PDB file of C-alpha atoms and ligand atoms in Angstrom:
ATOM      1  CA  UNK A   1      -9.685   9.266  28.738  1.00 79.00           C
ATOM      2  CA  UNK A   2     -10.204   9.261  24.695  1.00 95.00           C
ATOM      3  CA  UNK A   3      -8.301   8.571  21.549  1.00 97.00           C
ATOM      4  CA  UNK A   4      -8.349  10.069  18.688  1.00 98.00           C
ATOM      5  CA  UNK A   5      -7.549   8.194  15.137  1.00 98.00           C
ATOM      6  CA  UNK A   6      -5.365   9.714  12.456  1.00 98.00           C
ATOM      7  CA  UNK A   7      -5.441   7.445   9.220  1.00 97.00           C
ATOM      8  CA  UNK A   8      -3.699   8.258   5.981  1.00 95.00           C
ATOM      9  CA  UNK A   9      -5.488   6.884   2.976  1.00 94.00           C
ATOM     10  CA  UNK A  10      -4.169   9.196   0.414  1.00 93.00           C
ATOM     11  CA  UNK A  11      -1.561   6.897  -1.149  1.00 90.00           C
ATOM     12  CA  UNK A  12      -2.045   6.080  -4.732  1.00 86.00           C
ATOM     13  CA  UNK A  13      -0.808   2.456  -4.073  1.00 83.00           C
ATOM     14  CA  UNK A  14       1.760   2.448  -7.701  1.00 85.00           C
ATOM     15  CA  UNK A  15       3.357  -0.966  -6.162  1.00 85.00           C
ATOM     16  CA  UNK A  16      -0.176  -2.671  -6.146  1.00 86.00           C
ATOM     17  CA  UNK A  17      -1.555  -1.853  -9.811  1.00 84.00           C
ATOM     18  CA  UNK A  18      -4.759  -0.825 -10.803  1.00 80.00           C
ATOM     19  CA  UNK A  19      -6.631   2.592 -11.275  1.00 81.00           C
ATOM     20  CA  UNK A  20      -8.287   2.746  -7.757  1.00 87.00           C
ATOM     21  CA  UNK A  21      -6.370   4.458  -4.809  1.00 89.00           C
ATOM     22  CA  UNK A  22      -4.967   1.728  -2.691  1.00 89.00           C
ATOM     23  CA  UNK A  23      -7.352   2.200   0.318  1.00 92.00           C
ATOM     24  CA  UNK A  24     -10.279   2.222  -1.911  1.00 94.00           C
ATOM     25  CA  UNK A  25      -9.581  -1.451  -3.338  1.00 94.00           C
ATOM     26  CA  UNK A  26     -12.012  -3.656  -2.507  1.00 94.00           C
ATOM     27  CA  UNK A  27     -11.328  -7.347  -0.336  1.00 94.00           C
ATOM     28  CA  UNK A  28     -14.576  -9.192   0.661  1.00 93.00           C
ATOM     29  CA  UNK A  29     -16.899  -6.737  -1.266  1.00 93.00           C
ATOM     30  CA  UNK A  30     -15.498  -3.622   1.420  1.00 95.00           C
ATOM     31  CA  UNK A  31     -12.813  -1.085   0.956  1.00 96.00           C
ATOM     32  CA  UNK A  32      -9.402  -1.665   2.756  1.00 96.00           C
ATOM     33  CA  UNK A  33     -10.275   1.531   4.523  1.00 97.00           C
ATOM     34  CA  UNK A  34     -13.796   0.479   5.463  1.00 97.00           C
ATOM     35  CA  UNK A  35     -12.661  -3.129   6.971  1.00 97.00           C
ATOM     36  CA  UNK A  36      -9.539  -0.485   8.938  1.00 97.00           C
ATOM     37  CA  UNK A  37     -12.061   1.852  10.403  1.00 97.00           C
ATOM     38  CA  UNK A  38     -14.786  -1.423  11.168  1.00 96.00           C
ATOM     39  CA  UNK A  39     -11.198  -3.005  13.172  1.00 96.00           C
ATOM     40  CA  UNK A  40     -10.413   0.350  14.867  1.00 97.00           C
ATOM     41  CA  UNK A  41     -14.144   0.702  16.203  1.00 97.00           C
ATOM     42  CA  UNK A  42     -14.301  -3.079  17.705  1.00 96.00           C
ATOM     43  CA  UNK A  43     -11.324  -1.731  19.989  1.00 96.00           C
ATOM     44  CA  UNK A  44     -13.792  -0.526  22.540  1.00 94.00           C
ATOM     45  CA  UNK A  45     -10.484  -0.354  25.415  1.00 93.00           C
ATOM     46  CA  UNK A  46      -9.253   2.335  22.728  1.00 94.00           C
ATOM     47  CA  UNK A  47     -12.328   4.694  23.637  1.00 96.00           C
ATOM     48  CA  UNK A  48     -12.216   6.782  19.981  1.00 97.00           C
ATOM     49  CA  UNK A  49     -14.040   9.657  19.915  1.00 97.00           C
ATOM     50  CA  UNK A  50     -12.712  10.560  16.724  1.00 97.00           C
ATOM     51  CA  UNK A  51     -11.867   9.829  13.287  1.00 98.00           C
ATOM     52  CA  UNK A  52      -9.498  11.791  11.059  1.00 98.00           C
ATOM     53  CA  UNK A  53      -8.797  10.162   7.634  1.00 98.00           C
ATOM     54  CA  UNK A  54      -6.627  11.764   5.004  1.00 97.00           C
ATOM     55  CA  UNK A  55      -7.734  10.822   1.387  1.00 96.00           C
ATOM     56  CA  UNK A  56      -6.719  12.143  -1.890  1.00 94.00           C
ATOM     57  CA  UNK A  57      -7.862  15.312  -2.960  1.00 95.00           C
ATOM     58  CA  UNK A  58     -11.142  15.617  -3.996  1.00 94.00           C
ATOM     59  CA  UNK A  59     -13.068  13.014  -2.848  1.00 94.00           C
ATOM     60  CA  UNK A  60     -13.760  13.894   0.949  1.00 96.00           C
ATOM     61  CA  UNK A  61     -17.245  13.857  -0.006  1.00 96.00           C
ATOM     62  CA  UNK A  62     -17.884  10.933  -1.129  1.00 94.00           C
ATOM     63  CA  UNK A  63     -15.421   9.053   0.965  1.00 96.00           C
ATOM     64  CA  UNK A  64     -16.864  10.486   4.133  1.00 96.00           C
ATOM     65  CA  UNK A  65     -20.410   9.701   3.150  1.00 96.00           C
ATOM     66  CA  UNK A  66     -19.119   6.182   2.485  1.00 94.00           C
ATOM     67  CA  UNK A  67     -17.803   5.702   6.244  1.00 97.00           C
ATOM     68  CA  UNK A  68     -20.066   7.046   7.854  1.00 96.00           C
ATOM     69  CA  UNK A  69     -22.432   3.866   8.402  1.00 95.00           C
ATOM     70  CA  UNK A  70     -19.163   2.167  10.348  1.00 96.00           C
ATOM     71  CA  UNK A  71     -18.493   4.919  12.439  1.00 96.00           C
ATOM     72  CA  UNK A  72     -21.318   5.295  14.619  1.00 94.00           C
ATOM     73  CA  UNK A  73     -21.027   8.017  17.744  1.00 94.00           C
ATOM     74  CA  UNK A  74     -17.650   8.671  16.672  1.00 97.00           C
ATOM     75  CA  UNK A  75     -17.010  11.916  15.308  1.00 97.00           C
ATOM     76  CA  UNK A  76     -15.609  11.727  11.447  1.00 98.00           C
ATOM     77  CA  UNK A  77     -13.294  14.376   9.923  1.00 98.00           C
ATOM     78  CA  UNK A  78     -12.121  13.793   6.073  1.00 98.00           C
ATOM     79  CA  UNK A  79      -9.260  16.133   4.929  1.00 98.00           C
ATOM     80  CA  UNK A  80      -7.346  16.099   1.869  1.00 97.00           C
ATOM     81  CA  UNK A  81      -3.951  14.145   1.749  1.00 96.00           C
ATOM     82  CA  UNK A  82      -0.535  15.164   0.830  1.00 94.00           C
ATOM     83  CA  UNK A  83       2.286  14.147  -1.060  1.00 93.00           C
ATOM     84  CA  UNK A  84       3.791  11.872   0.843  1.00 93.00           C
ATOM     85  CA  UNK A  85       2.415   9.598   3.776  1.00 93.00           C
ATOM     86  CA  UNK A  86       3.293  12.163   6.818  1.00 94.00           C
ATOM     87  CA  UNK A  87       2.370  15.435   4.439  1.00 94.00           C
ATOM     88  CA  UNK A  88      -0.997  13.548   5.372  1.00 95.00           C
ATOM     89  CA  UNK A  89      -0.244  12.476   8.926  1.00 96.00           C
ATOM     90  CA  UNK A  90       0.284  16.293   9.035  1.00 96.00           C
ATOM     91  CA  UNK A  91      -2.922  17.774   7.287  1.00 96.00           C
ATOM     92  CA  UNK A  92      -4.932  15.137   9.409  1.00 97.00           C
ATOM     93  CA  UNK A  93      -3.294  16.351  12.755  1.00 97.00           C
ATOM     94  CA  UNK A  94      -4.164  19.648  12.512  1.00 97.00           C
ATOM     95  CA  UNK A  95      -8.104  18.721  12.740  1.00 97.00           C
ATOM     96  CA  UNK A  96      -7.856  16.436  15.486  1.00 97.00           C
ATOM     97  CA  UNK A  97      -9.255  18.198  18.368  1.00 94.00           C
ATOM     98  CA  UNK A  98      -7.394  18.971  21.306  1.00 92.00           C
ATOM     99  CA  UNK A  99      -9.145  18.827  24.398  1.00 92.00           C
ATOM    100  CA  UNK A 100     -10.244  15.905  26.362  1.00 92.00           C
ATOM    101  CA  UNK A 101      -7.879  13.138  23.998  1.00 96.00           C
ATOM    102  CA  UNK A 102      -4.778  11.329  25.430  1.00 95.00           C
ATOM    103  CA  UNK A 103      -3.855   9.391  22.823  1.00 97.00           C
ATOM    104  CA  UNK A 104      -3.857   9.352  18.801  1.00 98.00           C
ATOM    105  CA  UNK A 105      -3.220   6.366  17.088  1.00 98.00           C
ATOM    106  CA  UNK A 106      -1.515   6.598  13.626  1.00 98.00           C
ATOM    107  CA  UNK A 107      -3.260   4.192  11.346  1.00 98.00           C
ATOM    108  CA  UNK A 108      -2.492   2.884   7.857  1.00 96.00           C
ATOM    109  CA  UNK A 109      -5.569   2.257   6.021  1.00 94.00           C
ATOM    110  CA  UNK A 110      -3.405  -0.501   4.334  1.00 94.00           C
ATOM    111  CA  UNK A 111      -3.270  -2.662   7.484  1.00 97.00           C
ATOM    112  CA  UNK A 112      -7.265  -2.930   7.507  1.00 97.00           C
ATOM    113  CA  UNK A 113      -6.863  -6.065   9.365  1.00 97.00           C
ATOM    114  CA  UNK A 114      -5.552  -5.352  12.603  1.00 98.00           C
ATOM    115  CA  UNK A 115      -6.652  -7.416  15.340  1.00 97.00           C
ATOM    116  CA  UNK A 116      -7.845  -5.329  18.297  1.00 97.00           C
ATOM    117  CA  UNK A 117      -5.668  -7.158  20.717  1.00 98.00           C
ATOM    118  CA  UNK A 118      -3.038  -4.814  19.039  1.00 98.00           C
ATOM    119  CA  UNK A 119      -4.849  -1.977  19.182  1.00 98.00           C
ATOM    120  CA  UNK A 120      -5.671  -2.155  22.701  1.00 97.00           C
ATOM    121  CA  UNK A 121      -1.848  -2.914  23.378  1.00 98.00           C
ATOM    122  CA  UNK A 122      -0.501   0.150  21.785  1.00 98.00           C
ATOM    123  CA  UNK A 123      -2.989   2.425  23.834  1.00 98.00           C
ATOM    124  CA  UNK A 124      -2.866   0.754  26.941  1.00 97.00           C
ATOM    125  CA  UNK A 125       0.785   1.413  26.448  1.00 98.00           C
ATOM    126  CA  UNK A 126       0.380   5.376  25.953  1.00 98.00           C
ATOM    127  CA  UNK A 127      -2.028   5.486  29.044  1.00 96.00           C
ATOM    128  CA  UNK A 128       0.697   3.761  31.263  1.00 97.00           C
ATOM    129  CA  UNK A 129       2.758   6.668  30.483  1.00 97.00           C
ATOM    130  CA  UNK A 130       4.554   6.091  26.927  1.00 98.00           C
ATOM    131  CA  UNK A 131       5.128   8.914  24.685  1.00 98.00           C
ATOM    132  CA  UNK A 132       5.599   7.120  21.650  1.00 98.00           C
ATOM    133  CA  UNK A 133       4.571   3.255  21.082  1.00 98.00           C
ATOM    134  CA  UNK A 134       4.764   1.044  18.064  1.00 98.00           C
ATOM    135  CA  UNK A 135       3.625  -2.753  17.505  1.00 98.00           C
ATOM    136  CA  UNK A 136       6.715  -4.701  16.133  1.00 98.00           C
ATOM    137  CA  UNK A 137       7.182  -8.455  14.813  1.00 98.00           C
ATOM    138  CA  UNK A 138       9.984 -10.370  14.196  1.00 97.00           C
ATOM    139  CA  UNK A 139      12.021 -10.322  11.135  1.00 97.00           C
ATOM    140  CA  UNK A 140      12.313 -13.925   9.306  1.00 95.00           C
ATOM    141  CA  UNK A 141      14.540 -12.575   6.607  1.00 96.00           C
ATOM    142  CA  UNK A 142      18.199 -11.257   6.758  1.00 97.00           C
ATOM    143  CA  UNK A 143      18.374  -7.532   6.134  1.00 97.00           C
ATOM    144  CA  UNK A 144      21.250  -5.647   5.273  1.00 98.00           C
ATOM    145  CA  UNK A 145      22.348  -2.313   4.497  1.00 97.00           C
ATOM    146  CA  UNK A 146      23.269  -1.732   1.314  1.00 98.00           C
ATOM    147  CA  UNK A 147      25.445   0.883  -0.314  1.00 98.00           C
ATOM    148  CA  UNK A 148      24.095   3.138  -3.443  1.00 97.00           C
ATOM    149  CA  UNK A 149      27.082   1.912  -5.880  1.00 98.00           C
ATOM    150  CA  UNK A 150      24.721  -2.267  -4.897  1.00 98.00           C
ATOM    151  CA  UNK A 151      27.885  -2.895  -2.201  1.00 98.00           C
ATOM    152  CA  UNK A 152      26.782  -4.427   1.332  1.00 98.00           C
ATOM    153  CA  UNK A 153      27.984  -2.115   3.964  1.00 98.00           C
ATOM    154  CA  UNK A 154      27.040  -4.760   7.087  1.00 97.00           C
ATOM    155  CA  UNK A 155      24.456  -6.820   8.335  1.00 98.00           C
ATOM    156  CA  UNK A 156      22.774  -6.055  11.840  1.00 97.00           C
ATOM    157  CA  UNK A 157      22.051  -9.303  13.854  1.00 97.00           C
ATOM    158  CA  UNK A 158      18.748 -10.573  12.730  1.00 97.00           C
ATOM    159  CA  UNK A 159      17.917 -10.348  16.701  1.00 96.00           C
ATOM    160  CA  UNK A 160      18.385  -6.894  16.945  1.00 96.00           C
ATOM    161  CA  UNK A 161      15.525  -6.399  14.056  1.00 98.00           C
ATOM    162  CA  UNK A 162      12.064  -6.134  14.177  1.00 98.00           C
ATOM    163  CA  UNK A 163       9.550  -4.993  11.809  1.00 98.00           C
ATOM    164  CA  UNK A 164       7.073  -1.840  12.730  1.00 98.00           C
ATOM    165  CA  UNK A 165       3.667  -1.949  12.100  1.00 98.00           C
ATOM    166  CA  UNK A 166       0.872   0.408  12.889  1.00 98.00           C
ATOM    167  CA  UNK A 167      -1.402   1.787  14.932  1.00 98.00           C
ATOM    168  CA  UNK A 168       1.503   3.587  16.630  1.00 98.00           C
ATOM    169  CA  UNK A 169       0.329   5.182  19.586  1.00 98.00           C
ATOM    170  CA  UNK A 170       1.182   8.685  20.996  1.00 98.00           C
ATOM    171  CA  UNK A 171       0.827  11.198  23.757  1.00 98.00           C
ATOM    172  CA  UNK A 172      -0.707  14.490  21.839  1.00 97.00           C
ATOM    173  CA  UNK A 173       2.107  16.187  22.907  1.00 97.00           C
ATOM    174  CA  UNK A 174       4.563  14.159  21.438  1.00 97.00           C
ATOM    175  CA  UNK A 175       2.876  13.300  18.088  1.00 97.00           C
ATOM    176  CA  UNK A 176       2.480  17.483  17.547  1.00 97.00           C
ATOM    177  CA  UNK A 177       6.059  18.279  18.543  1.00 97.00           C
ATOM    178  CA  UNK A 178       7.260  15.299  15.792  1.00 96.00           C
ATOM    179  CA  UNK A 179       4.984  16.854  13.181  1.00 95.00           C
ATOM    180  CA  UNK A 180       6.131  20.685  13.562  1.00 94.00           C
ATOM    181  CA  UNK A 181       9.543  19.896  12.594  1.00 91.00           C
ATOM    182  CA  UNK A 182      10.864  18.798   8.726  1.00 85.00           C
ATOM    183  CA  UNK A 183       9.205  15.501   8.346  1.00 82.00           C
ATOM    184  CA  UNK A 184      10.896  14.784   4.878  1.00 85.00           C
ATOM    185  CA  UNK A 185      11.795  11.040   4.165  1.00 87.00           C
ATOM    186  CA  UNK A 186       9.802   9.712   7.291  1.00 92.00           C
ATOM    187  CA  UNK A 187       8.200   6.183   6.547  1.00 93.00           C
ATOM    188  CA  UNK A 188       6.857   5.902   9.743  1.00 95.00           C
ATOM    189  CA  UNK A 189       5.639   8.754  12.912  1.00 97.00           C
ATOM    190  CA  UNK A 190       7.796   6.905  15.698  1.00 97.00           C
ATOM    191  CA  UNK A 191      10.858   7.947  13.830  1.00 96.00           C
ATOM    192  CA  UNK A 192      10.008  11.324  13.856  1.00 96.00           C
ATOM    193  CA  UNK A 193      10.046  11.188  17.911  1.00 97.00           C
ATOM    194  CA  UNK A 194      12.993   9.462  17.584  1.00 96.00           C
ATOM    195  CA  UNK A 195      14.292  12.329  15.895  1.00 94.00           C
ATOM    196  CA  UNK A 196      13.608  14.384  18.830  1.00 95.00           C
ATOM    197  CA  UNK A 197      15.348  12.053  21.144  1.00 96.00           C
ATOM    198  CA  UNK A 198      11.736  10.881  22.364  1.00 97.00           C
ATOM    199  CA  UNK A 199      11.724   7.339  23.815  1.00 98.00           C
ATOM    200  CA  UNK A 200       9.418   5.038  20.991  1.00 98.00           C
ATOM    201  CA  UNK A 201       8.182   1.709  23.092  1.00 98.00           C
ATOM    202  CA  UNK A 202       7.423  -2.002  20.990  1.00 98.00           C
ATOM    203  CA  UNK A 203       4.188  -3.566  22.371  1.00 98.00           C
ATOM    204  CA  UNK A 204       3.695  -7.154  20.369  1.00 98.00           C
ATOM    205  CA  UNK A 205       2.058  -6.598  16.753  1.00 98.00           C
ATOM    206  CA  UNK A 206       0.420  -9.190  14.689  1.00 98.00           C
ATOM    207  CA  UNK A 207       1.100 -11.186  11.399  1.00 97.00           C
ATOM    208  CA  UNK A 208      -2.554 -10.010   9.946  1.00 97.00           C
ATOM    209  CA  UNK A 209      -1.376  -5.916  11.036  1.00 98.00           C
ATOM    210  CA  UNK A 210       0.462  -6.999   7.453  1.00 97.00           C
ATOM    211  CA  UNK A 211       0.448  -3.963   4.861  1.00 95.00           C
ATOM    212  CA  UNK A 212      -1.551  -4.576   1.623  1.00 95.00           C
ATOM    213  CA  UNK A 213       1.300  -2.991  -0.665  1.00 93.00           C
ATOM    214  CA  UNK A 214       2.078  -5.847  -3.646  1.00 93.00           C
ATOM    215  CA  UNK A 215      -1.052  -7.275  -5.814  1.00 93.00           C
ATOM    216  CA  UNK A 216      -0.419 -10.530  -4.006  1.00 95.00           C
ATOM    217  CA  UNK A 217      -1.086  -9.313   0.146  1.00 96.00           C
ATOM    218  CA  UNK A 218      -4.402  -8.862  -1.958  1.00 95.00           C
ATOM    219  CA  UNK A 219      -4.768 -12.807  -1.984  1.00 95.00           C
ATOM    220  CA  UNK A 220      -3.692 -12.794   1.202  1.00 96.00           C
ATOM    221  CA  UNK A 221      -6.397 -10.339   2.748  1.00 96.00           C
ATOM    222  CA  UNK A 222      -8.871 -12.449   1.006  1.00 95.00           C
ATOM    223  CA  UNK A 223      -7.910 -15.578   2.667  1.00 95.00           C
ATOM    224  CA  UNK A 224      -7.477 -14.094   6.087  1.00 95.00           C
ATOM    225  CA  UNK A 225     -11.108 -12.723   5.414  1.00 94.00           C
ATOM    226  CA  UNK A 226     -12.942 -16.013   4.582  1.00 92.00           C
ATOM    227  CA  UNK A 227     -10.808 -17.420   7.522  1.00 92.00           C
ATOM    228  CA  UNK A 228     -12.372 -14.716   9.923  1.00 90.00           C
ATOM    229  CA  UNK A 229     -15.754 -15.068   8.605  1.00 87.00           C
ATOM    230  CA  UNK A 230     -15.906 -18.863   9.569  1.00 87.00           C
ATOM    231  CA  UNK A 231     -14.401 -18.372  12.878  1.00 82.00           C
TER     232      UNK A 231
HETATM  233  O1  C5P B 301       2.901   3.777   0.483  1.00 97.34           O
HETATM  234  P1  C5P B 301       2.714   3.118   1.785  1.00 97.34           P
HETATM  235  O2  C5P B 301       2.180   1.721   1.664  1.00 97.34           O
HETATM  236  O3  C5P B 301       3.866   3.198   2.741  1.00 97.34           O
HETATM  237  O4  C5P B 301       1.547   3.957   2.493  1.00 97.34           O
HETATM  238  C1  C5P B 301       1.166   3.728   3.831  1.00 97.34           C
HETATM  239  C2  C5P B 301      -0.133   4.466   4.100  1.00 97.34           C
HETATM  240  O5  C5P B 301       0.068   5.869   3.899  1.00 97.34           O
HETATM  241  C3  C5P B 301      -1.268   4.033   3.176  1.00 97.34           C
HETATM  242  O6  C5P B 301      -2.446   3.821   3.954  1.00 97.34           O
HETATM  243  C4  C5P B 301      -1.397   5.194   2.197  1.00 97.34           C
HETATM  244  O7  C5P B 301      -2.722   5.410   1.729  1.00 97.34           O
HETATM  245  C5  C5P B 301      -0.947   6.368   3.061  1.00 97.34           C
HETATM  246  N1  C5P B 301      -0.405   7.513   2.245  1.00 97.34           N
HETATM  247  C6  C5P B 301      -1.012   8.774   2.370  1.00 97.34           C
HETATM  248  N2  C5P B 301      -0.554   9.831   1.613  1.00 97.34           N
HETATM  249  C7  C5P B 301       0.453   9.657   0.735  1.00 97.34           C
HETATM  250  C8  C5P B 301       1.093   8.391   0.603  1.00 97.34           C
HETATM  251  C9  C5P B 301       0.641   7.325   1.392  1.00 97.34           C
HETATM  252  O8  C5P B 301      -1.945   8.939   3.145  1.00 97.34           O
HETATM  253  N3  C5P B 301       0.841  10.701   0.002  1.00 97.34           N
END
């Protein structure tokens, strides 16, 4: 039983500054996406056989020749990106091979640090029979819905509300049925299934699954870094 890794890297990163495509920034002298394949690989329960990574156009070359110290036996696809996040999700789907995998995790590069306890949740979850699965953590703030005109509409109980992380975990079957229908405004794969009336599970995620997005989860990776590297 194999997985097979979809990650989309192709995201320009506009909310954290700078010139260099978010998954290419650098935290402890290694690329975001580097330190998320590195975290993927050390889930040995996960059994990957294969990497897909979307990245933006034009630099599968170089970005592949970059991973490919970290990925070992594990085969390594690079495609270009879309658009938007599942435009990549998509391009990167159609590579991953079909035979022999029964599961595909869907990976932000922009969660490069997340523990492999997590990992090994979300598949263990998809070989026990899931079709959809997706790490979750507790909300601390109050969310509400808001209206366009800036008017609340409500607020859900805080209890009802968790936040989603990835990897999110998938039977092939149910990840390619999600992707062949209109996939416009999608922030995340499960809700795609949902979509479909597919059943998404939560396994427990992690605080450090956090997404770099804002200049300062850049501090933050650093810290949880140094913190690692003395442990
Ligand atoms: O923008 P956001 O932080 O939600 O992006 C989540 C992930 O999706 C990132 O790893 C980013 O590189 C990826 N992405 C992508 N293609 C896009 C936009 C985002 O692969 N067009």
């Amino acid at each position: 039983m194999s997985s097979a890794v979809v990650i989309p890297a192709a995201g320009l990163g506009l909310r954290l500054g700078g010139e260099t495509p978010k998954a290419f920034r650098e935290v402890g002298g290694e690329s975001l996406l580097v330190h998320a394949v590195r975290g993927l690989k050390a889930a040995t329960a996960a059994d990957l056989v294969c990497f897909v990574i979307a990245v933006p156009p034009g630099t599968e070359e170089a970005v592949g020749k970059e991973l490919e110290p970290y990925v070992g036996d594990v085969q390594l696809l690079v495609v270009p990106g879309g658009a938007e996040r599942p435009d990549s999700v998509r391009a990167a789907l159609e590579v991953v091979p079909v035979d022999g995998i029964d599961c595909i995790l869907v990976h932000d590069a922009a969660r490069a640090f997340v523990p492999v306890e997590v990992i090994e949740r979300v598949v263990d979850a998809v070989r026990a029979g899931a079709q959809a699965v997706v790490p979750v953590v507790p909300v601390t703030d109050t969310i509400k819905r808001v209206a366009p005109s800036g008017e609340v509409v409500d607020t859900p109980a805080r209890s009802t509300l968790v936040a989603v992380q990835t990897p999110q975990g998938f039977s092939p079957e149910a990840l390619r049925r999600a992707h062949a229908v209109e996939v416009l405004g999608a922030t995340d794969d499960a809700m795609l299934c949902e979509r479909l009336g597919i059943t998404v599970m939560t396994v427990e995620g992690s605080a450090d699954a956090f997404k770099v997005t804002r200049p300062q989860d850049l501090l933050l990776a650093e810290a949880l870094l140094a913190e690692r590297r003395l442990a």
